[in-house]
Amino acid sequence: MALTAAFAVVIPEPAEARRGGYTRIIRQPADGSPLTIVVSLKEQRLQVFDSAGLVAQSPISSGRPGYSTPTGVFTILQKNREHYSNLYGDAPMPNMQRITWSGVALHAGALPGYPASHGCIRLPYGFSRSLFSMTQLGTRVVVNNNMVEPEPFRHPMLFAALPPGEADIPPPVRPVEGQADSSAAAGLGNVSAMLGVTPAAAAEAAMRVAARPMGSGPDVGNAKVPQQRTRIMATAERQAAIDESAAAIKGMEAVHAEAADHIAEVNGRLNAARQDLKGARLALPQLKRAADHAKREIEKAERRLKDFIQQQTREMSRMEAREEQRMKEHLADAGSDLASEVLLKRADERSAAHALDAQQRDEAALTESRLEGAYLDAIHDLELAQRFVSEQDGIIERRETRVQEVAQELIGVRKAYATARNALDAAIADHKRAIAALKQFAKPATVFVSRRTGKLVIRQGYEEVYAAPVKITFPTSRIGTHVFTATRFADRSETILDWQAMTLTSVSPELPQRAHRNGSDAAEAEELAPAPSAGNALERIEMSDETKMRIVELMKPGSAFIISDEGASPETGLYTDIIVQPRS
């Protein structure tokens, strides 16, 4: 009864209808069919599709100036019937369905008839309850400026699935104590057992599969498939891949440890040489400051000596003038008729003045000698300070040479270490992907190809399970953003899949590029690049047979194939599927 009410038709109020849309639940989604939610920001409208077409639609209110809603390909990451904003004053966000961890979600809210949110996608309250009941974690949400609808799509480059097959491995065995530890991947015994395969049985089955001759089976996704290969066999291969990658890690760890010890020893010597050089360099500024101080002391001593000499030159002139005046007075007194007492007194005064001048001359000579000594001492101090600076420069040069020698020695060691580290990191990444591939094997897969990175990535259950390079023809020409969704098996064979496709970018061809001056064939070829349509995007991707086989074994209803010019959004991370935000 409650489920029926959740999918009842929602009749809009007249005022709401006049505000540019209506809310309608057309039917219940088909059982087992993946849903796709499409949001048009331009039309302020949301539509829900399943494998049979439109399921529901509603007006929305999303974004406003300064708070735009991001466009792109998302999935529902979190669902809460009752939720409150941690950014906007605990504002209620009923029936919240998060599509980014940075804060964008679908939720119930006021719809004034125009964009009025902080970036979230507001829904009518009744419709938000119905939509909440329809969706599950992982439901894909496409936010675009224009409304796009998933259309049935067939193309020879789209992948089929492996047949389920019959168990070609021993029956499931209940895990026993210590069994998981005996696996090369600790803790993976339980994962294998949950899938009906123990590690030992899986490895044995994988060896039997590998030993079989290749058949001339059908082309699946443009890749030759061994006639006997099934999903059960692929599961066994994934366990074998875990064991192989775990063994590879052990070997790489030993090589890495040896390289790490060697680099630590050389680094120790390099650090010691650098510390010696650092100490020498730190001492140099102090020595240079001492030399600069000695220069200033010379300037001061020289200035004092010159000032004193100039002062004494002027004083000697005054002394000579006074002596000449005293001589004139003496001659005048010799012919004077003044009393002898007066003449004697005047003579005594002249003698005293002469003696004072003589004393000043003696004192000036001593002062000049002292100033000259200070000047010569300052010159000596400068020469000594400059010699210390020169010697320190030599010490620094020798220590720099030592550092360079050890650093040169370290280059080869670092290359060996980097090679070992990269090999170990690659082995660890392969092992993690192998574990994730087995753990998430039964879940739908998202395959993402980026023209920007030239890389294909597969995620299942929010984990990366495979990555490989791909080649894209016309690599500098736009390929567009396209989402292909496997909606259901076409028949009981459970191999052929029905697909829907959406193109988020215009399919009009780009303007021809200006030819290079040298008229290169590459430039001319780029001008012939096809329009970025869904079919052409598939045809421009070239991948290895191994990559095709890995994709084929993971295909099932709910899987998706996304192609874009851009790389994965920075929003892609822990507990997210591939998020793509193409440029508008």
Coordinates of C-alpha atoms in Angstrom, one line a residue:
M1 CA 0.0 0.0 0.0
A2 CA 2.8 2.4 0.9
L3 CA 4.6 1.5 -2.4
T4 CA 1.5 2.2 -4.4
A5 CA 1.2 5.6 -2.7
A6 CA 4.8 6.4 -3.4
F7 CA 4.3 6.0 -7.1
A8 CA 0.9 7.7 -7.3
V9 CA 0.4 10.5 -9.8
V10 CA 1.2 13.8 -8.3
I11 CA -1.4 16.4 -9.4
P12 CA 0.2 19.9 -9.5
E13 CA -1.5 23.0 -8.1
P14 CA -2.6 25.4 -10.8
A15 CA -0.1 28.0 -9.6
E16 CA 2.7 25.5 -9.7
A17 CA 1.7 24.5 -13.2
R18 CA 1.8 28.1 -14.4
R19 CA 5.3 28.4 -13.1
G20 CA 6.6 26.4 -16.0
G21 CA 6.3 22.6 -15.4
Y22 CA 4.2 19.8 -14.0
T23 CA 5.0 16.8 -11.8
R24 CA 4.0 13.4 -13.1
I25 CA 4.7 9.8 -12.1
I26 CA 3.9 8.0 -15.3
R27 CA 4.5 4.4 -14.1
Q28 CA 6.6 2.3 -11.8
P29 CA 10.2 1.6 -13.0
A30 CA 10.7 -1.8 -14.7
D31 CA 12.0 -4.4 -12.3
G32 CA 15.8 -4.7 -12.4
S33 CA 16.1 -1.9 -14.9
P34 CA 18.8 0.7 -14.1
L35 CA 17.4 4.2 -13.7
T36 CA 18.8 7.4 -15.2
I37 CA 17.9 10.8 -13.9
V38 CA 18.4 13.7 -16.3
V39 CA 18.3 17.3 -15.1
S40 CA 18.0 20.2 -17.5
L41 CA 19.2 23.5 -15.9
K42 CA 18.0 25.5 -18.9
E43 CA 14.4 24.1 -18.7
Q44 CA 14.6 23.7 -14.9
R45 CA 13.2 20.2 -15.3
L46 CA 14.0 16.7 -14.2
Q47 CA 13.1 13.4 -15.9
V48 CA 13.6 9.8 -14.9
F49 CA 14.1 7.0 -17.4
D50 CA 14.4 3.3 -17.3
S51 CA 15.0 0.7 -20.1
A52 CA 11.4 1.3 -21.4
G53 CA 11.6 5.1 -21.5
L54 CA 10.2 8.0 -19.4
V55 CA 9.1 7.0 -15.8
A56 CA 8.5 10.4 -14.2
Q57 CA 9.2 14.1 -14.5
S58 CA 9.1 17.2 -12.4
P59 CA 10.0 20.9 -12.4
I60 CA 13.0 21.9 -10.2
S61 CA 14.7 24.9 -8.9
S62 CA 18.5 24.6 -9.3
G63 CA 21.3 27.1 -8.9
R64 CA 21.3 30.9 -9.0
P65 CA 23.8 33.6 -9.9
G66 CA 27.0 32.9 -7.8
Y67 CA 25.7 29.4 -6.9
S68 CA 25.6 27.4 -10.1
T69 CA 24.8 23.8 -10.2
P70 CA 27.6 21.7 -11.7
T71 CA 26.9 19.9 -14.9
G72 CA 28.2 16.4 -15.7
V73 CA 27.7 12.7 -15.1
F74 CA 27.2 11.8 -11.5
T75 CA 25.7 9.0 -9.4
I76 CA 23.8 9.0 -6.1
L77 CA 26.3 8.7 -3.3
Q78 CA 24.2 9.0 -0.2
K79 CA 20.5 9.0 0.7
N80 CA 18.8 10.4 3.8
R81 CA 15.1 10.8 4.4
E82 CA 15.9 13.5 7.0
H83 CA 18.9 15.7 6.4
Y84 CA 20.0 19.1 7.4
S85 CA 22.6 21.4 5.7
N86 CA 25.9 21.8 7.4
L87 CA 26.7 24.8 5.2
Y88 CA 23.5 26.9 5.4
G89 CA 22.3 27.1 9.0
D90 CA 21.0 23.5 9.4
A91 CA 18.4 24.2 6.7
P92 CA 16.2 21.1 6.2
M93 CA 16.9 19.0 3.1
P94 CA 14.1 16.3 3.2
N95 CA 14.6 13.2 1.0
M96 CA 18.2 14.2 0.3
Q97 CA 20.1 12.3 -2.4
R98 CA 23.7 13.4 -2.6
I99 CA 25.6 13.4 -6.0
T100 CA 28.9 15.1 -4.9
W101 CA 30.7 15.0 -1.6
S102 CA 31.3 18.7 -1.9
G103 CA 27.6 19.4 -1.2
V104 CA 25.4 19.1 -4.3
A105 CA 22.2 17.0 -3.8
L106 CA 18.6 16.5 -4.9
H107 CA 16.2 17.2 -2.1
A108 CA 12.8 18.7 -1.4
G109 CA 12.5 22.5 -1.3
A110 CA 10.7 25.6 -2.4
L111 CA 10.2 26.0 -6.2
P112 CA 9.5 29.7 -6.9
G113 CA 9.5 29.1 -10.6
Y114 CA 13.1 30.1 -11.3
P115 CA 16.7 29.0 -10.2
A116 CA 16.9 29.8 -6.5
S117 CA 19.1 27.3 -4.7
H118 CA 22.7 27.3 -3.5
G119 CA 23.6 24.7 -6.2
C120 CA 21.4 21.8 -5.0
I121 CA 18.5 20.5 -7.1
R122 CA 15.2 21.3 -5.4
L123 CA 12.2 19.1 -6.0
P124 CA 8.5 19.3 -5.0
Y125 CA 8.1 17.6 -1.7
G126 CA 5.8 14.9 -2.9
F127 CA 7.8 14.1 -5.9
S128 CA 11.0 14.0 -3.8
R129 CA 9.5 11.2 -1.7
S130 CA 8.5 9.2 -4.8
L131 CA 12.0 9.7 -6.4
F132 CA 13.6 8.7 -3.1
S133 CA 11.7 5.4 -3.3
M134 CA 12.7 4.7 -6.9
T135 CA 16.4 5.2 -6.7
Q136 CA 19.3 3.4 -5.0
L137 CA 22.9 4.2 -4.3
G138 CA 24.7 4.3 -7.7
T139 CA 21.7 5.5 -9.7
R140 CA 23.2 7.7 -12.5
V141 CA 22.3 11.4 -12.5
V142 CA 23.1 13.5 -15.6
V143 CA 23.0 17.3 -15.2
N144 CA 23.1 19.2 -18.4
N145 CA 22.1 22.6 -19.7
N146 CA 19.7 21.1 -22.2
M147 CA 17.4 18.2 -21.7
V148 CA 18.9 15.0 -23.1
E149 CA 17.0 11.7 -23.2
P150 CA 18.6 8.2 -23.2
E151 CA 17.7 6.5 -26.5
P152 CA 18.0 2.9 -27.6
F153 CA 21.3 2.4 -29.3
R154 CA 23.1 -0.4 -31.1
H155 CA 26.6 -0.4 -32.4
P156 CA 29.1 -3.2 -33.1
M157 CA 31.7 -1.6 -30.9
L158 CA 29.4 -1.9 -27.8
F159 CA 30.2 -4.9 -25.7
A160 CA 28.3 -8.1 -25.0
A161 CA 28.7 -10.2 -21.9
L162 CA 30.3 -13.5 -21.3
P163 CA 27.8 -16.4 -20.9
P164 CA 27.2 -17.4 -17.3
G165 CA 28.5 -20.9 -17.9
E166 CA 28.2 -23.9 -15.7
A167 CA 30.5 -24.5 -12.7
D168 CA 33.7 -25.9 -14.0
I169 CA 35.3 -25.8 -10.6
P170 CA 34.9 -27.9 -7.5
P171 CA 31.7 -27.1 -5.5
P172 CA 31.9 -24.3 -2.8
V173 CA 33.9 -25.3 0.3
R174 CA 33.2 -23.8 3.6
P175 CA 36.3 -21.7 4.6
V176 CA 38.4 -23.4 7.3
E177 CA 40.7 -21.8 9.8
G178 CA 43.9 -20.6 8.2
Q179 CA 42.7 -21.0 4.7
A180 CA 42.4 -17.3 4.1
D181 CA 45.9 -16.8 5.4
S182 CA 47.3 -19.3 3.0
S183 CA 46.1 -17.2 0.1
A184 CA 48.6 -14.7 -1.3
A185 CA 46.1 -12.0 -0.7
A186 CA 45.3 -12.0 3.0
G187 CA 41.6 -11.9 3.7
L188 CA 40.6 -12.8 0.2
G189 CA 39.6 -16.4 1.0
N190 CA 36.3 -15.2 2.4
V191 CA 35.6 -13.1 -0.7
S192 CA 36.2 -16.1 -3.0
A193 CA 34.1 -18.3 -0.8
M194 CA 31.2 -15.8 -1.0
L195 CA 31.4 -16.1 -4.8
G196 CA 31.4 -19.9 -4.5
V197 CA 35.1 -20.2 -5.2
T198 CA 37.9 -21.0 -2.7
P199 CA 41.3 -19.6 -3.4
A200 CA 42.8 -23.1 -4.1
A201 CA 39.9 -24.2 -6.2
A202 CA 39.9 -20.9 -8.1
A203 CA 43.6 -21.1 -8.9
E204 CA 43.2 -24.7 -10.0
A205 CA 40.3 -23.8 -12.3
A206 CA 42.2 -20.8 -13.7
M207 CA 45.1 -23.1 -14.6
R208 CA 42.8 -25.5 -16.4
V209 CA 41.2 -22.6 -18.3
A210 CA 44.6 -21.2 -19.3
A211 CA 45.7 -24.7 -20.5
R212 CA 42.8 -25.0 -22.9
P213 CA 43.2 -24.2 -26.6
M214 CA 41.6 -21.1 -28.0
G215 CA 38.5 -21.7 -29.9
S216 CA 37.2 -19.7 -32.9
G217 CA 34.4 -18.3 -30.9
P218 CA 32.3 -15.3 -31.8
D219 CA 33.4 -11.7 -31.9
V220 CA 32.3 -10.0 -28.7
G221 CA 32.8 -6.3 -28.6
N222 CA 35.2 -6.6 -31.5
A223 CA 37.4 -9.1 -29.6
K224 CA 37.9 -12.8 -30.2
V225 CA 36.5 -14.8 -27.2
P226 CA 37.6 -18.3 -26.3
Q227 CA 34.7 -20.6 -27.0
Q228 CA 34.8 -22.1 -23.5
R229 CA 35.2 -18.9 -21.5
T230 CA 32.4 -18.0 -19.1
R231 CA 31.8 -15.7 -16.2
I232 CA 32.6 -18.5 -13.8
M233 CA 36.0 -19.0 -15.5
A234 CA 36.6 -15.3 -15.4
T235 CA 36.0 -15.3 -11.6
A236 CA 38.6 -18.0 -11.2
E237 CA 41.0 -16.0 -13.3
R238 CA 40.5 -13.0 -11.0
Q239 CA 41.6 -15.2 -8.0
A240 CA 44.6 -16.4 -9.9
A241 CA 45.5 -12.8 -10.7
I242 CA 45.4 -12.0 -6.9
D243 CA 47.9 -14.8 -6.2
E244 CA 50.2 -13.8 -9.0
S245 CA 50.2 -10.1 -8.0
A246 CA 50.9 -11.0 -4.4
A247 CA 53.9 -13.1 -5.4
A248 CA 55.1 -10.2 -7.6
I249 CA 54.9 -7.9 -4.6
K250 CA 57.1 -10.1 -2.5
G251 CA 59.8 -10.2 -5.1
M252 CA 59.6 -6.4 -5.7
E253 CA 59.8 -5.8 -1.9
A254 CA 63.1 -7.6 -1.6
V255 CA 64.6 -5.6 -4.5
H256 CA 63.2 -2.4 -3.1
A257 CA 64.6 -3.0 0.4
E258 CA 68.1 -3.6 -1.0
A259 CA 67.8 -0.4 -3.1
A260 CA 66.5 1.5 -0.1
D261 CA 69.5 0.4 2.1
H262 CA 72.0 1.5 -0.6
I263 CA 70.3 4.8 -1.1
A264 CA 70.2 5.4 2.7
E265 CA 74.0 4.8 3.0
V266 CA 74.8 7.2 0.2
N267 CA 72.3 9.7 1.4
G268 CA 73.9 9.6 4.8
R269 CA 77.2 10.6 3.3
L270 CA 75.6 13.2 1.2
N271 CA 73.8 14.7 4.2
A272 CA 77.1 14.9 6.1
A273 CA 78.8 16.6 3.2
R274 CA 76.0 19.0 2.9
Q275 CA 76.1 19.8 6.6
D276 CA 79.8 20.6 6.3
L277 CA 79.1 22.8 3.4
K278 CA 76.3 24.5 5.2
G279 CA 78.5 25.2 8.2
A280 CA 81.2 26.7 5.9
R281 CA 78.6 28.8 4.1
L282 CA 77.1 30.0 7.4
A283 CA 80.5 31.2 8.6
L284 CA 81.2 33.1 5.4
P285 CA 78.7 36.0 6.0
Q286 CA 80.2 36.6 9.4
L287 CA 83.7 36.8 7.9
K288 CA 82.5 39.1 5.2
R289 CA 80.8 41.3 7.8
A290 CA 84.1 41.5 9.7
A291 CA 85.9 42.5 6.4
D292 CA 83.2 45.1 5.8
H293 CA 83.6 46.4 9.3
A294 CA 87.4 46.6 8.8
K295 CA 86.8 48.7 5.6
R296 CA 84.5 51.0 7.5
E297 CA 87.2 51.3 10.3
I298 CA 89.8 52.2 7.7
E299 CA 87.5 54.9 6.3
K300 CA 86.9 56.3 9.8
A301 CA 90.6 56.2 10.7
E302 CA 91.5 57.9 7.4
R303 CA 88.8 60.5 7.8
R304 CA 89.9 61.3 11.3
L305 CA 93.5 61.6 10.2
K306 CA 92.6 63.8 7.3
D307 CA 90.3 66.0 9.4
F308 CA 93.1 66.3 12.0
I309 CA 95.7 67.3 9.4
Q310 CA 93.4 69.9 7.9
Q311 CA 92.6 71.2 11.4
Q312 CA 96.3 71.4 12.2
T313 CA 97.1 73.1 9.0
R314 CA 94.7 75.8 9.8
E315 CA 96.0 75.9 13.4
M316 CA 99.6 76.2 12.2
S317 CA 98.6 79.2 10.1
R318 CA 97.1 80.8 13.1
M319 CA 100.2 80.0 15.2
E320 CA 102.4 81.6 12.5
A321 CA 100.2 84.7 12.5
R322 CA 100.4 84.9 16.3
E323 CA 104.2 84.5 16.2
E324 CA 104.5 87.2 13.6
Q325 CA 102.3 89.5 15.7
R326 CA 104.4 88.8 18.8
M327 CA 107.6 89.6 16.8
K328 CA 106.0 92.9 15.7
E329 CA 105.1 93.7 19.3
H330 CA 108.6 92.8 20.5
L331 CA 110.2 95.1 17.9
A332 CA 107.7 97.8 18.8
D333 CA 108.5 97.5 22.5
A334 CA 112.2 97.7 21.8
G335 CA 111.8 101.3 20.7
S336 CA 109.0 102.1 23.2
D337 CA 109.4 104.6 26.0
L338 CA 107.0 102.7 28.2
A339 CA 107.9 101.9 31.8
S340 CA 110.2 98.9 32.1
E341 CA 107.6 97.1 34.3
V342 CA 105.0 97.3 31.5
L343 CA 107.5 96.1 28.9
L344 CA 108.6 93.2 31.1
K345 CA 105.0 92.2 31.6
R346 CA 104.3 92.3 27.9
A347 CA 107.4 90.3 27.2
D348 CA 106.3 87.7 29.8
E349 CA 102.9 87.4 28.1
R350 CA 104.5 86.9 24.7
S351 CA 106.8 84.2 26.1
A352 CA 103.8 82.4 27.7
A353 CA 101.8 82.6 24.5
H354 CA 104.8 81.2 22.5
A355 CA 105.2 78.4 25.0
L356 CA 101.5 77.5 24.7
D357 CA 101.8 77.4 21.0
A358 CA 104.8 75.1 21.2
Q359 CA 103.0 72.8 23.6
Q360 CA 100.0 72.6 21.2
R361 CA 102.4 71.7 18.4
D362 CA 103.9 68.9 20.4
E363 CA 100.5 67.6 21.4
A364 CA 99.3 67.8 17.7
A365 CA 102.4 65.8 16.7
L366 CA 101.5 63.1 19.2
T367 CA 97.9 63.0 18.1
E368 CA 98.9 62.8 14.5
S369 CA 101.2 59.9 15.2
R370 CA 98.4 58.1 17.1
L371 CA 95.9 58.6 14.3
E372 CA 98.4 57.4 11.7
G373 CA 99.0 54.2 13.9
A374 CA 95.2 53.6 14.1
Y375 CA 95.0 54.0 10.3
L376 CA 97.8 51.5 9.7
D377 CA 96.2 49.1 12.2
A378 CA 92.9 49.3 10.4
I379 CA 94.6 48.5 7.1
H380 CA 96.2 45.4 8.7
D381 CA 92.9 44.3 10.1
L382 CA 91.3 44.6 6.7
E383 CA 94.0 42.6 5.0
L384 CA 93.6 39.9 7.7
A385 CA 89.8 39.8 7.3
Q386 CA 90.0 39.6 3.6
R387 CA 92.5 36.7 3.9
F388 CA 90.0 34.9 6.1
V389 CA 87.3 35.4 3.6
S390 CA 89.5 34.1 0.8
E391 CA 90.4 31.0 2.8
Q392 CA 86.8 30.4 3.6
D393 CA 85.9 30.6 -0.1
G394 CA 88.4 27.9 -0.7
I395 CA 86.9 25.7 2.0
I396 CA 83.5 26.2 0.6
E397 CA 84.7 25.4 -2.9
R398 CA 86.3 22.1 -1.7
R399 CA 83.2 21.1 0.2
E400 CA 81.0 21.9 -2.8
T401 CA 83.2 19.6 -4.9
R402 CA 82.7 16.9 -2.3
V403 CA 78.9 17.4 -2.3
Q404 CA 78.9 17.2 -6.1
E405 CA 81.0 14.0 -6.1
V406 CA 78.6 12.3 -3.6
A407 CA 75.6 13.6 -5.4
Q408 CA 76.9 12.2 -8.7
E409 CA 77.5 8.9 -7.0
L410 CA 73.9 9.0 -5.8
I411 CA 72.4 9.4 -9.3
G412 CA 72.9 5.8 -10.2
V413 CA 71.7 4.6 -6.8
R414 CA 68.6 6.8 -7.1
K415 CA 67.8 5.5 -10.6
A416 CA 68.0 1.9 -9.3
Y417 CA 65.8 2.9 -6.3
A418 CA 63.2 4.7 -8.5
T419 CA 63.0 1.7 -10.7
A420 CA 62.5 -0.6 -7.8
R421 CA 60.0 1.8 -6.2
N422 CA 58.0 2.2 -9.4
A423 CA 57.9 -1.6 -9.9
L424 CA 56.7 -2.1 -6.3
D425 CA 54.1 0.6 -6.6
A426 CA 52.9 -0.9 -9.8
A427 CA 52.7 -4.3 -8.3
I428 CA 50.8 -3.0 -5.3
A429 CA 48.4 -1.1 -7.5
D430 CA 47.9 -4.3 -9.6
H431 CA 47.3 -6.3 -6.5
K432 CA 44.7 -3.8 -5.1
R433 CA 42.9 -3.8 -8.5
A434 CA 43.0 -7.6 -8.5
I435 CA 41.4 -7.8 -5.1
A436 CA 38.8 -5.2 -6.0
A437 CA 38.1 -7.0 -9.3
L438 CA 37.2 -10.2 -7.4
K439 CA 35.4 -8.5 -4.6
Q440 CA 33.3 -6.4 -6.9
F441 CA 33.0 -8.9 -9.8
A442 CA 29.2 -9.4 -9.5
K443 CA 28.5 -5.6 -9.6
P444 CA 27.8 -3.5 -12.6
A445 CA 30.9 -1.9 -14.1
T446 CA 31.6 1.7 -15.2
V447 CA 34.1 1.9 -18.1
F448 CA 35.5 5.4 -18.7
V449 CA 37.6 6.5 -21.6
S450 CA 39.2 10.0 -21.5
R451 CA 40.6 11.6 -24.6
R452 CA 42.7 14.0 -22.5
T453 CA 44.5 11.2 -20.6
G454 CA 44.4 8.5 -23.3
K455 CA 43.5 6.1 -20.6
L456 CA 40.7 3.6 -19.9
V457 CA 39.6 3.0 -16.3
I458 CA 37.0 0.5 -14.9
R459 CA 35.4 1.0 -11.5
Q460 CA 33.1 -1.4 -9.7
G461 CA 31.5 -0.8 -6.4
Y462 CA 33.4 2.5 -6.0
E463 CA 36.8 0.8 -6.6
E464 CA 39.1 0.9 -9.5
V465 CA 39.5 -2.7 -10.8
Y466 CA 41.4 -2.1 -14.1
A467 CA 43.3 0.6 -16.0
A468 CA 44.9 0.5 -19.4
P469 CA 46.1 3.0 -22.1
V470 CA 43.9 3.3 -25.2
K471 CA 44.5 4.9 -28.6
I472 CA 42.1 7.5 -30.0
T473 CA 42.2 8.4 -33.6
F474 CA 42.2 12.2 -34.3
P475 CA 43.5 12.7 -30.7
T476 CA 43.4 16.5 -30.8
S477 CA 39.8 16.7 -32.1
R478 CA 36.8 16.8 -29.8
I479 CA 35.2 13.4 -29.2
G480 CA 32.3 14.7 -27.1
T481 CA 30.8 13.3 -23.9
H482 CA 28.6 10.2 -24.3
V483 CA 27.0 7.8 -21.7
F484 CA 26.1 4.3 -22.8
T485 CA 24.1 2.3 -20.3
A486 CA 23.4 -1.5 -20.5
T487 CA 19.8 -1.7 -19.5
R488 CA 19.0 -5.5 -19.7
F489 CA 19.9 -8.8 -21.4
A490 CA 18.2 -9.1 -24.7
D491 CA 17.5 -12.8 -24.4
R492 CA 17.9 -15.8 -22.1
S493 CA 21.5 -16.3 -23.2
E494 CA 22.5 -13.5 -20.9
T495 CA 25.2 -12.3 -23.4
I496 CA 23.6 -9.8 -25.7
L497 CA 22.8 -6.5 -24.0
D498 CA 20.3 -3.8 -24.8
W499 CA 22.0 -0.3 -24.6
Q500 CA 20.8 3.3 -24.3
A501 CA 22.9 6.2 -25.2
M502 CA 23.0 9.9 -24.3
T503 CA 25.2 12.6 -25.9
L504 CA 25.9 15.6 -23.6
T505 CA 27.6 17.7 -26.2
S506 CA 26.7 19.1 -29.6
V507 CA 27.3 16.8 -32.5
S508 CA 28.0 19.6 -34.9
P509 CA 31.5 19.3 -36.4
E510 CA 34.3 21.6 -35.2
L511 CA 35.6 24.4 -37.4
P512 CA 38.4 23.2 -39.6
Q513 CA 41.8 23.7 -38.0
R514 CA 44.3 25.9 -39.8
A515 CA 46.8 23.8 -41.7
H516 CA 50.4 23.8 -40.5
R517 CA 52.8 25.7 -42.7
N518 CA 54.6 22.5 -43.6
G519 CA 51.3 21.0 -44.8
S520 CA 51.7 18.0 -42.6
D521 CA 49.5 14.9 -43.1
A522 CA 48.6 15.0 -39.4
A523 CA 47.1 18.5 -39.7
E524 CA 45.2 17.5 -42.8
A525 CA 43.9 14.4 -41.1
E526 CA 42.6 16.4 -38.1
E527 CA 40.5 18.5 -40.5
L528 CA 38.8 15.2 -41.5
A529 CA 37.8 14.3 -37.9
P530 CA 34.2 13.2 -37.8
A531 CA 31.5 15.0 -35.8
P532 CA 31.6 14.0 -32.1
S533 CA 28.6 11.6 -32.2
A534 CA 28.0 8.6 -30.1
G535 CA 28.8 6.1 -32.9
N536 CA 31.9 8.0 -34.1
A537 CA 33.2 8.2 -30.5
L538 CA 33.0 4.4 -30.2
E539 CA 34.8 4.0 -33.6
R540 CA 37.6 6.3 -32.7
I541 CA 38.7 4.2 -29.6
E542 CA 41.3 1.5 -30.1
M543 CA 42.1 -0.9 -27.3
S544 CA 44.1 -4.1 -26.8
D545 CA 42.4 -7.5 -26.9
E546 CA 43.2 -8.0 -23.2
T547 CA 41.3 -4.8 -22.4
K548 CA 38.4 -5.8 -24.5
M549 CA 38.3 -9.2 -22.7
R550 CA 38.4 -7.6 -19.3
I551 CA 35.4 -5.4 -20.2
V552 CA 33.5 -8.3 -21.7
E553 CA 33.7 -10.3 -18.5
L554 CA 32.3 -7.4 -16.5
M555 CA 29.4 -6.4 -18.7
K556 CA 25.9 -6.9 -17.2
P557 CA 22.7 -4.8 -16.9
G558 CA 23.5 -1.6 -15.1
S559 CA 27.0 -1.3 -16.5
A560 CA 28.0 1.9 -18.3
F561 CA 30.5 3.0 -20.8
I562 CA 31.4 6.7 -20.6
I563 CA 33.5 8.6 -23.2
S564 CA 34.6 12.2 -22.7
D565 CA 37.2 14.7 -23.8
E566 CA 37.9 15.5 -20.2
G567 CA 39.5 13.3 -17.5
A568 CA 37.6 12.2 -14.4
S569 CA 36.4 15.0 -12.2
P570 CA 38.3 15.8 -9.0
E571 CA 35.0 14.8 -7.3
T572 CA 35.8 11.2 -8.2
G573 CA 37.2 9.5 -5.2
L574 CA 36.4 7.3 -2.2
Y575 CA 32.9 6.0 -2.3
T576 CA 32.1 7.5 -5.8
D577 CA 31.6 6.1 -9.2
I578 CA 33.3 7.9 -12.2
I579 CA 32.2 11.5 -12.1
V580 CA 32.7 13.5 -15.3
Q581 CA 32.2 17.2 -15.6
P582 CA 32.7 18.2 -19.3
R583 CA 33.3 21.8 -20.2
S584 CA 30.3 23.6 -21.4

